[in-house]
Short mmCIF file of C-alpha atoms in Angstrom, two decimals:
data_model
loop_
_atom_site.label_atom_id
_atom_site.label_comp_id
_atom_site.label_asym_id
_atom_site.label_seq_id
_atom_site.Cartn_x
_atom_site.Cartn_y
_atom_site.Cartn_z
CA ARG A 46 -18.13 -9.47 -16.39
CA THR A 47 -21.54 -10.82 -15.33
CA LEU A 48 -22.79 -11.27 -18.88
CA GLY A 49 -19.45 -12.76 -19.85
CA ARG A 50 -20.06 -15.62 -17.43
CA GLY A 51 -23.20 -16.55 -19.35
CA ALA A 52 -25.80 -14.56 -17.41
CA SER A 53 -28.81 -13.52 -19.43
CA SER A 54 -30.02 -9.94 -19.80
CA GLU A 55 -32.96 -10.80 -17.54
CA GLN A 56 -30.58 -12.03 -14.82
CA PHE A 57 -28.51 -8.88 -15.14
CA GLU A 58 -31.60 -6.69 -14.75
CA GLU A 59 -32.61 -8.70 -11.68
CA LEU A 60 -29.15 -8.17 -10.21
CA ARG A 61 -29.41 -4.47 -10.98
CA SER A 62 -32.80 -4.21 -9.22
CA MET A 63 -31.40 -5.97 -6.15
CA ALA A 64 -28.40 -3.64 -6.16
CA GLU A 65 -30.56 -0.53 -6.39
CA ALA A 66 -32.68 -1.73 -3.47
CA ALA A 67 -29.58 -2.31 -1.34
CA CYS A 68 -28.02 1.07 -2.08
CA GLN A 69 -27.89 3.91 0.36
CA PRO A 70 -29.30 7.29 -0.81
CA GLY A 71 -27.00 8.69 -3.47
CA GLU A 72 -24.94 5.51 -3.82
CA PRO A 73 -24.41 4.44 -7.47
CA TRP A 74 -26.01 1.05 -8.06
CA HIS A 75 -23.42 -0.02 -10.63
CA PHE A 76 -20.74 -0.43 -7.95
CA ARG A 77 -22.93 -2.97 -6.19
CA VAL A 78 -23.42 -4.86 -9.44
CA LEU A 79 -19.71 -4.76 -10.18
CA LEU A 80 -18.81 -5.96 -6.69
CA ALA A 81 -21.29 -8.83 -7.02
CA ALA A 82 -19.76 -9.73 -10.38
CA VAL A 83 -16.30 -9.74 -8.82
CA LYS A 84 -17.51 -12.17 -6.16
CA GLN A 85 -19.03 -14.40 -8.84
CA ASP A 86 -15.87 -14.32 -10.95
CA PRO A 87 -12.91 -13.63 -8.63
CA THR A 88 -10.30 -14.47 -11.27
CA GLY A 89 -8.84 -12.26 -13.94
CA ARG A 90 -7.43 -8.76 -14.04
CA ASP A 91 -9.77 -5.86 -14.79
CA GLU A 92 -7.90 -2.55 -14.84
CA GLU A 93 -10.91 -0.40 -15.73
CA ALA A 94 -12.96 -1.79 -12.85
CA ALA A 95 -9.97 -1.34 -10.55
CA LYS A 96 -9.78 2.34 -11.49
CA LEU A 97 -13.45 2.80 -10.58
CA PHE A 98 -12.98 1.30 -7.13
CA SER A 99 -9.73 3.21 -6.58
CA ASN A 100 -11.43 6.49 -7.43
CA ARG A 101 -14.32 5.72 -5.10
CA SER A 102 -11.83 4.79 -2.37
CA MET A 103 -10.28 8.24 -2.81
CA CYS A 104 -13.72 9.88 -2.52
CA HIS A 105 -14.44 8.02 0.71
CA ALA A 106 -11.02 9.08 2.00
CA ARG A 107 -11.79 12.72 1.29
CA MET A 108 -14.84 12.35 3.54
CA ALA A 109 -12.85 10.42 6.17
CA ARG A 110 -14.98 7.32 5.61
CA TRP A 111 -12.07 4.99 6.15
CA PRO A 112 -13.83 1.58 6.36
CA GLN A 113 -15.50 2.25 3.01
CA SER A 114 -12.23 3.53 1.56
CA HIS A 115 -10.52 0.37 2.80
CA CYS A 116 -13.15 -1.85 1.19
CA ASP A 117 -12.93 -0.16 -2.21
CA ALA A 118 -9.13 -0.04 -2.19
CA SER A 119 -9.06 -3.77 -1.43
CA ALA A 120 -11.45 -4.39 -4.32
CA ALA A 121 -9.24 -2.33 -6.64
CA LEU A 122 -6.13 -4.24 -5.58
CA HIS A 123 -7.96 -7.53 -6.07
CA LEU A 124 -8.90 -6.52 -9.60
CA TRP A 125 -5.41 -5.22 -10.40
CA PRO A 126 -2.85 -6.97 -8.15
CA GLY A 127 0.28 -4.94 -7.49
CA TRP A 128 -1.18 -1.66 -8.78
CA THR A 129 0.65 1.09 -6.90
CA LYS A 130 -2.25 3.53 -6.74
CA ALA A 131 -4.53 0.92 -5.18
CA GLN A 132 -1.79 0.04 -2.71
CA TYR A 133 -1.47 3.73 -1.84
CA ARG A 134 -5.23 3.99 -1.21
CA LEU A 135 -5.18 0.86 0.93
CA THR A 136 -2.19 2.07 2.96
CA GLU A 137 -3.91 5.38 3.61
CA ALA A 138 -7.15 3.70 4.67
CA LEU A 139 -5.36 1.26 6.98
CA ALA A 140 -3.30 4.01 8.59
CA ASN A 141 -6.34 6.16 9.29
CA SER A 142 -8.25 3.17 10.65
CA GLY A 143 -5.58 2.56 13.28
CA GLN A 144 -4.17 -0.55 11.58
CA LEU A 145 -0.67 0.89 11.53
CA LYS A 146 1.43 -2.27 11.24
CA ALA A 147 -0.67 -3.45 8.29
CA ALA A 148 -0.37 0.03 6.77
CA LEU A 149 3.44 -0.06 7.01
CA VAL A 150 3.51 -3.52 5.42
CA GLN A 151 1.31 -2.29 2.59
CA ALA A 152 3.45 0.81 2.08
CA ARG A 153 6.53 -1.39 1.81
CA LYS A 154 4.82 -3.55 -0.81
CA ALA A 155 3.83 -0.42 -2.73
CA ARG A 156 7.44 0.74 -2.72
CA GLU A 157 8.60 -2.54 -4.21
CA GLY A 158 6.58 -2.13 -7.40
CA ALA A 159 6.44 1.64 -7.68
CA LEU A 160 7.68 3.45 -10.76
CA LYS A 161 10.32 6.15 -10.35
CA GLY A 162 7.73 8.93 -10.50
CA GLU A 163 5.56 7.23 -7.86
CA VAL A 164 8.20 6.68 -5.20
CA GLY A 165 7.97 10.22 -3.80
CA ASP A 166 4.26 9.96 -3.00
CA ILE A 167 4.62 6.49 -1.50
CA SER A 168 7.65 7.59 0.51
CA GLY A 169 5.72 10.55 1.92
CA LEU A 170 2.80 8.33 2.91
CA GLN A 171 5.19 5.82 4.44
CA ALA A 172 6.82 8.57 6.51
CA ARG A 173 3.45 9.86 7.75
CA THR A 174 2.36 6.34 8.64
CA LEU A 175 5.61 5.68 10.50
CA GLY A 176 5.10 8.91 12.45
CA LYS A 177 1.60 7.80 13.47
CA ALA A 178 2.87 4.38 14.50
CA LEU A 179 5.64 5.85 16.64
CA ARG A 180 3.29 8.30 18.33
CA ALA A 181 0.79 5.51 19.01
CA ASP A 182 3.55 3.50 20.72
CA GLY A 183 4.90 6.51 22.59
CA LYS A 184 8.25 6.22 20.81
CA THR A 185 10.57 8.43 18.76
CA LEU A 186 13.26 7.79 16.15
CA LYS A 187 15.86 7.86 18.93
CA ASP A 188 14.49 4.56 20.19
CA PHE A 189 15.98 2.90 17.09
CA ASP A 190 19.50 4.11 17.79
CA ASN A 191 21.97 2.76 20.32
CA GLY A 192 20.95 -0.46 22.03
CA PHE A 193 18.04 -1.33 19.73
CA ASP A 194 18.08 -5.07 18.90
CA VAL A 195 15.99 -5.41 15.75
CA GLU A 196 16.12 -9.22 15.74
CA LYS A 197 14.54 -9.42 19.20
CA ALA A 198 12.04 -6.60 18.65
CA PRO A 199 8.33 -7.41 18.28
CA PRO A 200 6.93 -7.57 14.72
CA GLU A 201 5.41 -4.08 14.96
CA GLN A 202 8.77 -2.50 15.80
CA GLN A 203 10.53 -4.54 13.13
CA GLU A 204 8.14 -3.14 10.52
CA GLN A 205 8.76 0.39 11.82
CA TYR A 206 12.49 -0.28 11.55
CA ARG A 207 12.11 -1.44 7.94
CA ALA A 208 10.20 1.73 7.09
CA LEU A 209 12.86 3.90 8.73
CA ALA A 210 15.64 2.15 6.79
CA MET A 211 13.82 2.71 3.50
CA LEU A 212 13.22 6.38 4.25
CA GLU A 213 16.87 6.86 5.21
CA ARG A 214 17.85 5.35 1.89
CA ASP A 215 15.61 7.88 0.12
CA ILE A 216 17.53 10.69 1.83
CA PHE A 217 20.85 9.08 0.94
CA HIS A 218 19.84 8.76 -2.71
CA GLY A 219 18.87 12.40 -2.75
CA LEU A 220 22.32 13.63 -1.74
CA ARG A 221 24.31 15.49 -4.40
CA GLY A 222 27.20 13.05 -4.31
CA TRP A 223 25.12 9.90 -4.63
CA LYS A 224 25.59 7.72 -7.69
CA LYS A 225 24.39 4.27 -8.58
CA GLY A 226 26.64 1.63 -7.04
CA ILE A 227 28.12 3.86 -4.35
CA GLU A 228 26.67 1.67 -1.59
CA GLU A 229 28.56 -1.35 -2.82
CA GLU A 230 31.76 0.65 -3.20
CA THR A 231 31.70 2.29 0.22
CA CYS A 232 29.65 -0.08 2.39
CA ALA A 233 30.51 -3.54 1.10
CA ASP A 234 29.78 -5.08 4.49
CA LEU A 235 26.09 -4.29 3.96
CA PHE A 236 25.99 -6.77 1.09
CA SER A 237 25.76 -10.48 1.76
CA SER A 238 28.58 -11.38 -0.63
CA GLY A 239 29.98 -8.06 -1.78
CA LYS A 240 27.20 -7.85 -4.34
CA GLY A 241 23.45 -8.21 -4.33
CA GLY A 242 20.70 -6.62 -2.32
CA TRP A 243 21.10 -3.34 -0.49
CA ASP A 244 20.23 -3.21 3.19
CA THR A 245 16.47 -2.70 2.82
CA ASP A 246 16.18 -5.73 0.54
CA ARG A 247 16.98 -7.96 3.50
CA ASP A 248 14.26 -9.26 5.77
CA LEU A 249 15.74 -7.20 8.61
CA PRO A 250 17.62 -4.33 6.95
CA VAL A 251 20.86 -2.79 8.10
CA ARG A 252 20.66 0.93 8.72
CA PHE A 253 23.60 3.12 7.73
#
């Protein structure tokens, strides 16, 4: 990436020396060079570089180094926008850094682009993050039942409500009698015009 922008071999070696000097003991210098190259050339998708940062984010997470995990997950997502694995890493880092509303937002975004085989992992992380958010607010799922006005709720509670609606849908889709299209057949009032988006596709979803 650096050489591709016209840098000479001498400039690359200088950048490498600066990176090595800035590294902590045991830190690979090439990540510093790569991050500097990303800052120099912020455009373009680089899946291989994204995988490197995602893997390092996972390593930081294993050691509970959440700020570093957050940084690398963000870099991975910048290099490969919409990549589910990077979104998962970022959600996990945010949740364990106490940024629970942002974590729920990120989990929702991850769900939107996840492949069928990825939904289970994202759903599990979303459920754990929702549990942390509720405990932090001193609330339980019962607080979203009778009398809860989602339209007047603060943004944090609205995001918790969205997560709950998505998780409930997961359970509904896992029932033996579920089939594609059953929502429209049995709960037409949850669709804006009899067809279209299911409840969680709305800005403020309708729980069932």
